[in-house]
Coordinates of N, CA and C in Angstrom, one line a residue:
Chain A
D4 N -175.0 146.0 -63.7 CA -173.8 146.3 -62.6 C -172.8 147.2 -63.8
Q5 N -172.3 148.2 -63.3 CA -171.5 149.2 -64.0 C -170.4 148.5 -64.0
Q6 N -169.7 148.0 -65.4 CA -168.2 147.6 -65.7 C -166.9 148.5 -65.7
V7 N -167.4 150.0 -65.8 CA -166.5 151.0 -65.8 C -166.9 151.9 -64.7
K8 N -166.2 152.3 -63.5 CA -166.8 153.2 -62.8 C -165.7 154.4 -62.7
Q9 N -166.3 155.4 -62.4 CA -165.6 156.9 -62.2 C -166.1 157.4 -60.9
N10 N -165.7 157.1 -59.7 CA -166.4 157.2 -58.6 C -166.4 158.7 -58.3
S11 N -165.7 159.8 -58.8 CA -165.5 160.9 -58.5 C -166.4 161.8 -59.2
P12 N -167.5 162.3 -59.3 CA -168.5 163.2 -60.3 C -167.9 164.6 -60.6
S13 N -167.0 165.1 -59.7 CA -166.3 166.3 -60.1 C -165.0 166.5 -59.3
L14 N -164.1 167.1 -59.5 CA -162.7 167.4 -59.2 C -162.3 168.8 -59.5
S15 N -161.7 169.6 -58.7 CA -161.4 171.0 -58.8 C -159.9 170.8 -58.4
V16 N -159.1 171.4 -59.5 CA -157.7 171.7 -59.3 C -157.4 173.2 -60.0
Q17 N -156.4 173.3 -58.8 CA -155.7 174.8 -59.4 C -155.1 174.8 -60.4
E18 N -155.2 175.8 -61.2 CA -154.2 175.7 -62.5 C -152.5 175.7 -62.2
G19 N -152.0 175.1 -63.0 CA -150.4 174.6 -62.9 C -150.4 173.5 -62.2
R20 N -151.3 173.1 -61.3 CA -151.2 171.9 -60.5 C -151.6 170.5 -61.2
I21 N -151.1 169.5 -61.0 CA -151.4 168.1 -61.4 C -153.0 167.7 -61.1
S22 N -153.6 167.3 -62.0 CA -155.1 166.8 -61.9 C -154.8 165.0 -62.2
I23 N -155.5 164.5 -61.4 CA -155.5 163.0 -61.5 C -157.0 162.4 -61.5
L24 N -157.4 162.0 -62.7 CA -158.8 161.3 -62.6 C -158.5 160.1 -62.4
N25 N -159.5 159.4 -61.8 CA -159.3 157.7 -61.5 C -160.6 157.1 -62.3
C26 N -160.1 155.6 -62.8 CA -161.5 155.0 -63.2 C -161.1 153.5 -62.8
D27 N -161.9 152.7 -62.6 CA -161.7 151.4 -62.0 C -162.8 150.4 -63.0
Y28 N -162.5 149.2 -63.3 CA -163.2 148.2 -64.1 C -163.3 147.0 -63.6
T29 N -164.3 146.2 -63.7 CA -164.5 145.1 -63.2 C -164.5 143.9 -64.2
N30 N -164.6 144.3 -65.5 CA -164.5 143.0 -66.2 C -163.2 142.9 -66.8
S31 N -162.4 142.0 -66.3 CA -161.0 141.6 -66.8 C -160.9 141.2 -68.0
M32 N -162.0 141.2 -69.2 CA -161.7 141.1 -70.4 C -161.4 142.0 -71.0
F33 N -161.5 143.4 -70.6 CA -161.2 144.4 -71.2 C -159.5 144.6 -71.3
D34 N -159.2 145.2 -72.8 CA -157.7 144.7 -73.1 C -157.0 146.5 -73.4
Y35 N -158.2 147.2 -73.4 CA -158.0 148.4 -74.3 C -158.8 149.6 -73.6
F36 N -158.2 150.8 -73.1 CA -158.8 151.7 -72.4 C -158.4 153.0 -72.9
L37 N -159.6 153.8 -72.9 CA -159.4 155.1 -73.6 C -160.0 156.4 -72.7
W38 N -159.5 157.5 -72.5 CA -160.0 158.4 -72.0 C -160.6 159.6 -73.2
Y39 N -161.5 160.1 -73.0 CA -162.4 161.0 -73.8 C -162.5 162.3 -72.8
K40 N -162.5 163.3 -73.5 CA -162.7 164.8 -73.1 C -163.8 165.5 -74.0
K41 N -164.8 166.0 -73.1 CA -166.1 166.5 -73.5 C -166.3 167.6 -73.1
Y42 N -166.7 168.9 -74.0 CA -167.0 170.2 -73.5 C -168.8 170.0 -73.9
P43 N -169.4 171.0 -73.0 CA -171.0 171.0 -73.3 C -171.0 171.3 -74.8
A44 N -172.2 170.5 -75.1 CA -173.1 170.4 -76.6 C -171.6 170.3 -77.7
E45 N -170.9 169.5 -77.2 CA -169.9 169.0 -78.1 C -170.0 167.4 -78.0
G46 N -169.4 166.8 -79.0 CA -169.2 165.3 -78.8 C -167.7 164.9 -78.1
P47 N -167.8 163.8 -77.5 CA -166.5 163.5 -76.9 C -165.3 163.4 -77.7
T48 N -164.1 163.9 -77.3 CA -163.1 164.1 -78.3 C -162.1 163.3 -77.7
F49 N -161.1 162.2 -78.3 CA -160.6 161.5 -78.1 C -159.3 162.1 -77.5
L50 N -158.9 161.3 -76.3 CA -157.5 162.1 -75.5 C -156.1 161.3 -75.6
I51 N -156.4 160.1 -75.3 CA -155.4 159.3 -75.2 C -155.5 157.6 -74.8
S52 N -155.1 156.8 -75.0 CA -155.3 155.4 -74.8 C -154.4 154.5 -74.4
I53 N -154.5 153.3 -74.0 CA -153.4 152.5 -73.4 C -154.1 151.0 -73.8
S54 N -153.0 150.3 -74.0 CA -153.5 148.8 -74.4 C -152.8 148.0 -72.8
S55 N -153.3 146.8 -72.9 CA -153.3 146.1 -71.8 C -151.8 145.7 -71.5
I56 N -151.3 145.6 -72.3 CA -149.5 145.0 -72.8 C -148.6 146.2 -71.8
K57 N -149.3 147.4 -71.8 CA -148.5 148.4 -71.1 C -148.9 148.7 -69.9
D58 N -148.1 149.6 -69.1 CA -148.7 150.2 -67.9 C -148.7 151.6 -67.9
K59 N -148.0 152.4 -68.9 CA -148.1 153.5 -69.0 C -148.0 154.0 -70.6
N60 N -148.7 155.2 -70.5 CA -148.7 155.8 -72.0 C -149.0 157.5 -71.7
E61 N -148.1 157.9 -72.6 CA -147.7 159.3 -72.3 C -147.7 160.4 -73.6
D62 N -148.4 161.3 -73.7 CA -148.7 162.2 -74.7 C -148.9 163.6 -74.5
G63 N -147.6 164.5 -74.3 CA -147.2 165.9 -73.8 C -147.9 165.7 -72.3
R64 N -149.0 166.7 -72.1 CA -149.1 167.0 -70.9 C -150.0 165.6 -70.0
F65 N -150.3 165.0 -71.0 CA -151.3 163.9 -70.6 C -150.7 162.4 -70.6
T66 N -150.9 161.9 -69.0 CA -150.1 160.3 -69.1 C -151.4 159.7 -68.3
V67 N -151.5 158.3 -69.0 CA -152.5 157.5 -68.6 C -151.5 156.1 -68.1
F68 N -151.9 155.8 -66.9 CA -151.1 154.5 -65.9 C -152.2 153.6 -66.1
L69 N -152.1 152.3 -66.0 CA -152.8 150.9 -65.6 C -152.2 150.2 -64.8
N70 N -153.1 149.9 -64.0 CA -152.8 149.1 -62.8 C -153.5 147.8 -63.0
K71 N -153.3 146.9 -63.9 CA -154.0 145.6 -64.1 C -154.4 144.6 -63.2
S72 N -153.6 144.7 -61.8 CA -153.9 143.5 -61.2 C -154.9 144.3 -60.2
A73 N -155.1 145.7 -60.1 CA -155.9 146.2 -59.3 C -157.0 146.6 -60.0
K74 N -157.3 146.4 -61.5 CA -158.3 147.1 -62.4 C -158.5 148.4 -62.2
H75 N -157.5 149.1 -62.3 CA -157.5 150.1 -62.2 C -156.6 151.0 -63.1
L76 N -157.3 152.5 -63.7 CA -156.4 153.4 -64.2 C -156.5 154.7 -64.1
S77 N -155.5 155.5 -64.5 CA -155.7 156.7 -64.0 C -155.1 157.9 -64.9
L78 N -155.5 159.1 -65.2 CA -155.0 159.8 -66.3 C -154.6 161.2 -65.2
H79 N -153.4 161.5 -65.8 CA -152.8 162.7 -64.8 C -152.4 163.7 -66.1
I80 N -152.6 164.9 -66.0 CA -152.7 165.9 -66.3 C -151.8 167.2 -65.7
V81 N -150.8 167.4 -66.1 CA -149.7 168.2 -65.4 C -148.9 169.2 -66.7
P82 N -148.9 170.5 -66.4 CA -149.9 171.4 -65.5 C -151.0 171.4 -66.0
S83 N -152.0 171.5 -65.2 CA -153.4 171.9 -65.5 C -153.6 173.3 -65.9
Q84 N -154.3 173.2 -67.1 CA -154.9 174.6 -67.7 C -156.2 174.6 -67.5
P85 N -156.6 176.2 -67.8 CA -157.9 176.3 -67.7 C -158.7 175.7 -68.9
G86 N -158.2 175.4 -70.1 CA -158.7 174.7 -71.3 C -159.3 173.2 -70.9
D87 N -158.5 172.8 -69.8 CA -158.6 171.4 -69.5 C -159.9 171.3 -68.9
S88 N -160.7 172.1 -68.3 CA -162.0 172.3 -67.6 C -162.8 171.5 -68.6
A89 N -163.6 170.6 -68.3 CA -164.4 169.5 -69.0 C -164.8 168.4 -68.4
V90 N -165.8 167.7 -69.1 CA -166.2 166.3 -68.6 C -165.1 165.0 -69.0
Y91 N -164.3 164.4 -68.3 CA -163.6 163.2 -68.4 C -164.1 162.1 -68.4
F92 N -164.3 161.2 -69.7 CA -164.9 160.1 -69.7 C -163.7 159.0 -70.0
C93 N -163.9 157.7 -69.1 CA -163.1 156.6 -69.1 C -163.7 155.7 -70.0
A94 N -163.1 154.9 -70.8 CA -163.7 153.9 -71.9 C -163.0 152.6 -71.6
A95 N -163.5 151.6 -72.0 CA -162.8 150.2 -72.2 C -163.6 149.4 -73.2
T96 N -162.6 148.5 -73.6 CA -163.3 147.6 -74.9 C -162.2 146.2 -74.5
F97 N -163.0 145.3 -75.5 CA -162.0 144.0 -75.5 C -162.4 143.5 -77.2
N98 N -161.2 143.1 -77.7 CA -161.5 142.5 -78.9 C -161.3 141.0 -79.4
P99 N -162.4 140.2 -79.0 CA -162.7 138.8 -79.1 C -162.4 138.7 -80.6
G100 N -161.3 137.9 -80.9 CA -161.5 137.5 -82.6 C -160.8 138.7 -83.3
G101 N -160.5 140.2 -82.8 CA -159.9 141.1 -83.3 C -160.9 142.3 -84.1
G102 N -162.0 142.1 -83.3 CA -163.2 142.9 -83.7 C -163.4 144.0 -83.0
A103 N -163.6 145.2 -83.3 CA -163.7 146.6 -82.8 C -165.6 146.8 -82.2
D104 N -165.4 146.6 -80.9 CA -167.0 146.4 -80.4 C -167.3 147.7 -80.1
G105 N -168.4 147.8 -79.3 CA -168.3 149.4 -78.8 C -167.8 149.6 -77.4
L106 N -167.6 150.7 -77.2 CA -167.0 151.0 -75.8 C -167.9 151.0 -74.6
T107 N -167.3 150.7 -73.7 CA -168.0 150.7 -72.2 C -167.7 152.0 -71.4
F108 N -168.4 152.9 -71.3 CA -168.0 154.3 -70.6 C -168.1 154.3 -69.1
G109 N -167.7 154.9 -68.5 CA -168.0 155.3 -67.0 C -168.8 156.4 -67.1
K110 N -169.3 157.0 -65.7 CA -170.2 158.4 -66.1 C -169.6 159.5 -66.0
G111 N -168.3 159.4 -66.0 CA -167.6 160.6 -66.1 C -167.2 161.8 -64.9
T112 N -166.1 162.7 -64.9 CA -165.7 163.1 -63.9 C -165.7 164.6 -64.5
H113 N -166.3 165.5 -64.0 CA -166.2 167.2 -64.5 C -165.0 167.8 -63.7
L114 N -164.0 167.8 -64.7 CA -162.8 168.4 -64.1 C -163.1 170.0 -64.2
I115 N -162.6 170.8 -62.9 CA -162.9 172.2 -62.9 C -161.4 172.8 -62.6
I116 N -160.7 173.6 -63.5 CA -159.6 174.0 -63.3 C -159.7 175.6 -62.8
Q117 N -159.4 175.8 -61.3 CA -159.4 177.3 -61.2 C -158.4 178.0 -61.0
P118 N -158.7 179.1 -61.3 CA -157.2 180.1 -61.6 C -156.4 180.6 -60.4
Chain B
D16 N -161.8 168.8 -95.0 CA -161.4 167.8 -93.9 C -162.4 166.7 -93.8
A17 N -162.1 165.3 -93.5 CA -162.8 164.3 -93.3 C -163.6 164.7 -91.6
E18 N -164.6 164.3 -91.7 CA -165.5 164.4 -90.5 C -166.5 163.8 -90.4
I19 N -167.2 163.8 -89.1 CA -168.5 163.0 -88.9 C -169.6 164.0 -88.4
T20 N -170.6 164.1 -89.2 CA -172.0 165.0 -88.8 C -172.9 164.1 -88.1
Q21 N -173.8 165.2 -87.5 CA -175.2 164.6 -87.3 C -176.2 165.8 -87.7
S22 N -177.3 165.2 -88.1 CA -178.6 166.1 -87.9 C -179.8 165.4 -87.7
P23 N -180.9 166.0 -87.4 CA -180.6 167.4 -86.9 C -179.8 167.5 -85.6
R24 N -179.6 168.5 -85.0 CA -178.8 168.8 -83.8 C -179.7 169.0 -82.7
H25 N -180.7 169.5 -83.1 CA -182.0 169.4 -81.9 C -183.3 168.9 -82.5
K26 N -184.0 167.9 -81.8 CA -185.4 167.6 -82.4 C -186.4 167.5 -81.1
I27 N -187.8 168.0 -81.2 CA -188.7 167.8 -80.5 C -189.6 167.1 -81.0
T28 N -190.2 166.0 -80.7 CA -191.2 165.2 -81.2 C -192.3 164.6 -80.3
E29 N -193.2 163.9 -80.6 CA -194.4 163.5 -79.6 C -194.1 162.0 -79.6
T30 N -194.8 161.4 -78.4 CA -194.7 160.1 -78.1 C -195.4 159.2 -79.6
G31 N -194.9 158.3 -79.8 CA -195.6 157.4 -81.0 C -195.2 157.6 -82.3
R32 N -194.7 158.7 -82.6 CA -194.0 159.4 -84.0 C -192.7 158.3 -84.0
Q33 N -192.6 158.1 -85.2 CA -191.3 157.5 -86.0 C -190.2 158.7 -86.1
V34 N -188.9 158.8 -85.8 CA -188.0 159.7 -85.6 C -187.0 159.0 -86.2
T35 N -186.1 159.5 -87.4 CA -184.7 159.4 -87.9 C -183.8 160.3 -87.7
L36 N -182.5 159.9 -87.0 CA -181.5 160.6 -86.8 C -180.3 160.4 -87.9
A37 N -179.9 161.1 -88.5 CA -178.8 160.9 -89.4 C -177.4 161.2 -88.9
C38 N -176.5 159.9 -89.3 CA -175.0 160.3 -89.1 C -174.1 160.0 -90.3
H39 N -173.4 160.8 -90.6 CA -172.6 160.7 -92.1 C -171.2 160.9 -91.7
Q40 N -170.3 160.3 -92.3 CA -169.0 160.3 -92.1 C -168.1 160.0 -93.3
T41 N -166.9 160.8 -93.4 CA -166.3 161.2 -94.4 C -165.0 160.6 -94.3
W42 N -164.8 159.6 -93.5 CA -163.3 159.2 -93.2 C -163.2 157.7 -93.9
N43 N -164.3 157.5 -94.7 CA -164.5 155.9 -94.8 C -164.1 155.0 -93.8
H44 N -164.7 154.9 -92.8 CA -164.4 154.0 -91.9 C -165.6 153.3 -91.8
N45 N -165.0 152.0 -91.8 CA -165.8 150.7 -91.8 C -166.8 150.4 -90.7
N46 N -166.3 150.9 -89.3 CA -167.1 150.9 -88.1 C -168.1 152.1 -87.6
M47 N -169.4 151.9 -87.4 CA -169.9 153.0 -87.0 C -170.6 152.4 -85.9
F48 N -171.3 153.7 -85.0 CA -171.8 152.9 -83.6 C -172.7 154.2 -83.2
W49 N -173.7 154.1 -82.2 CA -174.8 155.2 -82.0 C -174.7 154.8 -80.3
Y50 N -174.4 156.0 -79.5 CA -174.9 155.8 -78.3 C -175.6 156.9 -77.9
R51 N -176.1 156.6 -76.4 CA -177.0 157.7 -75.8 C -176.4 158.0 -74.7
Q52 N -176.7 159.6 -74.5 CA -176.1 159.9 -73.1 C -177.2 160.4 -72.3
D53 N -176.9 159.8 -71.1 CA -178.1 160.4 -69.9 C -177.4 160.6 -68.8
L54 N -178.1 161.6 -67.9 CA -177.5 161.8 -66.3 C -177.3 160.4 -65.9
G55 N -176.2 160.6 -65.2 CA -175.7 159.2 -64.3 C -175.9 158.0 -64.7
H56 N -175.5 158.1 -66.3 CA -175.7 156.7 -66.8 C -174.1 157.0 -67.9
G57 N -173.7 157.9 -68.2 CA -172.5 158.2 -69.1 C -172.9 157.9 -70.5
L58 N -172.3 157.2 -71.5 CA -172.7 157.1 -72.7 C -172.9 155.5 -72.8
R59 N -174.1 155.0 -73.4 CA -174.2 153.6 -73.5 C -174.6 153.1 -75.1
L60 N -174.1 152.0 -75.3 CA -174.2 151.5 -76.9 C -175.6 151.5 -77.3
I61 N -176.0 151.7 -78.5 CA -177.4 151.3 -78.8 C -177.1 150.4 -80.1
H62 N -176.6 150.7 -81.2 CA -176.1 149.6 -82.3 C -175.1 149.9 -82.5
Y63 N -174.7 149.0 -83.6 CA -173.4 149.3 -84.2 C -173.0 148.7 -85.6
S64 N -172.3 149.1 -86.1 CA -172.3 148.2 -87.7 C -170.5 148.2 -88.1
Y65 N -170.3 147.0 -88.6 CA -168.9 146.7 -89.0 C -168.7 147.0 -90.7
G66 N -169.8 147.2 -91.0 CA -169.5 147.5 -92.6 C -171.1 147.5 -93.1
V67 N -171.0 147.7 -94.6 CA -172.3 147.7 -95.3 C -172.9 146.4 -94.9
Q68 N -174.3 146.6 -94.8 CA -175.5 145.6 -94.3 C -175.1 144.8 -93.3
D69 N -174.2 145.2 -92.5 CA -173.9 144.7 -91.0 C -174.5 145.7 -90.1
T70 N -175.5 145.3 -89.1 CA -175.7 145.9 -87.8 C -175.5 144.9 -86.6
N71 N -175.6 145.5 -85.5 CA -175.5 144.4 -84.5 C -176.3 145.4 -83.1
K72 N -176.7 144.6 -82.3 CA -177.4 145.3 -81.1 C -176.5 145.7 -80.1
G73 N -176.7 146.7 -79.5 CA -175.7 147.0 -78.1 C -176.5 146.9 -77.3
E74 N -176.0 147.6 -76.1 CA -176.5 147.3 -74.7 C -178.0 148.0 -74.6
V75 N -178.6 148.7 -75.1 CA -179.7 149.5 -75.0 C -180.5 149.5 -76.3
S76 N -180.4 148.5 -77.1 CA -181.3 148.5 -78.3 C -182.6 148.5 -78.4
D77 N -183.5 148.2 -77.7 CA -184.9 148.2 -77.7 C -185.3 149.6 -77.9
G78 N -186.4 149.6 -79.0 CA -187.0 150.7 -79.6 C -186.1 151.4 -80.5
Y79 N -185.3 150.8 -81.0 CA -184.5 151.3 -82.0 C -183.9 150.4 -83.1
S80 N -183.6 151.0 -84.4 CA -183.2 150.4 -85.4 C -182.2 151.2 -86.0
V81 N -181.3 150.3 -87.0 CA -180.3 150.9 -87.9 C -180.3 150.1 -89.2
S82 N -179.8 150.7 -90.1 CA -179.6 150.2 -91.2 C -178.3 150.8 -92.2
R83 N -177.2 150.0 -92.8 CA -176.1 150.4 -93.5 C -176.3 150.0 -94.6
S84 N -176.7 151.0 -95.5 CA -176.6 150.6 -97.0 C -175.5 151.3 -97.6
N85 N -174.5 152.1 -97.3 CA -173.3 152.3 -97.8 C -172.4 152.8 -96.5
T86 N -171.0 153.1 -97.2 CA -169.9 153.1 -95.9 C -170.4 154.6 -95.2
E87 N -170.8 155.4 -95.7 CA -170.6 156.8 -95.2 C -172.0 156.9 -94.0
D88 N -173.1 156.3 -94.2 CA -174.2 156.6 -93.3 C -174.6 155.5 -92.6
L89 N -174.9 155.9 -91.0 CA -175.9 155.0 -90.3 C -176.7 155.7 -89.5
P90 N -178.0 155.6 -90.2 CA -179.3 156.3 -89.7 C -180.0 155.5 -88.5
L91 N -180.3 156.1 -87.5 CA -181.0 155.5 -86.2 C -182.5 155.9 -86.4
T92 N -183.2 154.8 -86.1 CA -184.5 155.0 -86.3 C -185.2 154.9 -85.1
L93 N -186.1 155.7 -84.6 CA -186.6 155.1 -83.2 C -188.3 154.8 -83.7
E94 N -188.7 153.5 -83.8 CA -189.8 153.0 -84.4 C -190.9 154.0 -83.9
S95 N -191.1 154.1 -82.8 CA -192.3 154.7 -81.9 C -191.8 155.2 -80.4
A96 N -191.7 156.7 -80.7 CA -190.9 157.2 -79.7 C -191.5 157.6 -78.4
A97 N -190.5 157.1 -77.4 CA -191.2 157.1 -76.0 C -190.5 158.2 -75.1
S98 N -191.2 158.5 -74.1 CA -190.5 159.5 -73.3 C -189.1 159.5 -72.7
S99 N -189.0 158.0 -72.7 CA -187.7 157.3 -72.0 C -186.3 157.7 -73.2
Q100 N -187.1 157.8 -74.1 CA -186.0 158.1 -75.3 C -185.6 159.4 -75.5
T101 N -186.0 160.3 -74.4 CA -185.5 161.7 -74.4 C -183.9 161.8 -73.8
S102 N -182.9 162.5 -74.7 CA -181.6 161.9 -74.5 C -180.7 162.5 -75.1
V103 N -179.5 162.7 -75.2 CA -178.5 163.1 -76.1 C -178.0 162.0 -77.0
Y104 N -177.9 162.0 -78.2 CA -177.3 160.9 -79.1 C -176.1 161.1 -80.0
F105 N -175.3 160.5 -79.9 CA -173.9 160.6 -80.2 C -173.9 159.2 -81.6
C106 N -173.1 159.7 -82.7 CA -172.6 158.9 -83.5 C -171.2 158.8 -83.5
A107 N -170.6 157.6 -83.5 CA -169.2 157.7 -83.7 C -168.7 156.5 -84.8
S108 N -167.2 156.7 -85.3 CA -166.8 156.0 -86.2 C -165.4 155.3 -85.8
S109 N -165.2 154.2 -86.3 CA -163.5 153.7 -86.3 C -163.4 153.4 -87.5
L110 N -162.0 153.2 -87.7 CA -161.4 152.7 -89.1 C -161.7 151.3 -89.5
D111 N -161.8 150.5 -88.6 CA -161.7 148.7 -89.1 C -161.5 148.2 -88.0
T112 N -161.7 146.9 -87.7 CA -161.9 145.7 -86.6 C -160.7 145.8 -85.7
L113 N -159.5 146.6 -86.2 CA -158.3 146.7 -85.6 C -158.0 147.9 -84.8
S114 N -159.0 148.8 -85.0 CA -158.9 150.1 -84.4 C -159.8 150.0 -83.5
E115 N -159.3 150.6 -81.9 CA -160.3 150.6 -81.1 C -161.0 152.1 -81.0
T116 N -160.1 153.0 -81.4 CA -160.4 154.5 -80.7 C -161.4 154.9 -81.8
Q117 N -162.6 155.6 -81.5 CA -163.7 155.8 -81.9 C -163.7 157.3 -82.1
Y118 N -164.3 157.7 -83.3 CA -164.2 159.4 -83.2 C -165.6 160.0 -83.3
F119 N -166.1 160.6 -82.3 CA -167.6 161.2 -82.0 C -168.0 162.4 -83.1
G120 N -169.4 162.3 -83.5 CA -169.9 163.4 -84.1 C -170.7 164.4 -82.6
P121 N -171.0 165.7 -83.1 CA -171.2 166.6 -82.2 C -172.5 166.2 -81.3
G122 N -173.4 165.3 -81.7 CA -174.7 165.0 -81.0 C -175.9 165.6 -81.4
T123 N -176.9 164.7 -81.0 CA -178.5 165.5 -81.4 C -179.1 165.1 -79.9
R124 N -179.7 166.5 -79.5 CA -180.7 166.5 -78.6 C -181.9 166.0 -78.9
L125 N -182.6 165.0 -78.4 CA -184.0 164.8 -78.9 C -184.5 164.9 -77.6
L126 N -185.9 165.3 -77.6 CA -187.0 165.7 -76.5 C -188.3 165.0 -77.2
V127 N -188.7 164.1 -76.3 CA -190.1 163.3 -76.8 C -191.0 163.8 -75.8
L128 N -191.9 164.4 -75.9 CA -193.2 164.9 -75.5 C -194.1 164.0 -75.2

C-alpha cells in the first residue's frame, strides 16, 4: 500500500500562472516532508522541505503547505516558468530516535509549463 | 566542489551475472542510500548506511547487497542479476542522523538481458 500518493501523473500550466502540485500521505508517523525536482537523465534535486511542526515554508517562488489533519501537502510555484517543466516528487520520512532513514517517495507529477 | 558521482552511467549485463554499481561522495556525509526508480513506482529504497561498517535493508533489498568500508563510497552489488532488476539506480547522501535532506547522484541506467 502506497504511503505517499501523488494522484496527478501530469499537470499542464500556462507560463506566469500558479502551479499547484498535491501530495497525500497515509502514515501519521511521517514528520518531515520534501519536494524534489527531476529532469530527464538527471538525479532528483532537492527543492524545498517542511517539518510537521510548521504549516508553511517559503523559498522564493516555491511554497509548501502542510495540512496534518488532512495528511495533505501541496507545492505552489508562482509564477511558473518554462524551466519549471520537470517531474516533481513528494517524499516523506520520520526519525524515531533521531535517525535519518530513507525517504518514501510518491510516483511523481510531470509538470509541463506552456508558453 | 563537493559532489556525489555514480559509475557507470549506463550498463548492460546478462541474467545471472554479478554487477557492482559505484557511488562516491565528497561531502563527507555519514549517511548514504541506494534507490531504484521504475515506471509506476517512483523511487524505492534498496539499502542504506549510517556510517562505516553500518548497512541496513530498505523496502526492496532482495537480490542486492552493499558494503561501507569508508565514508566516501557505498557500492551496490547485484549478486545474480535478474531481468526484474532492470531499472535506474540512484545513490544519495545526507550529512548525519539529524539531517533529513538527501542529495542525489546522476543515476545509473541498468539493463539486464
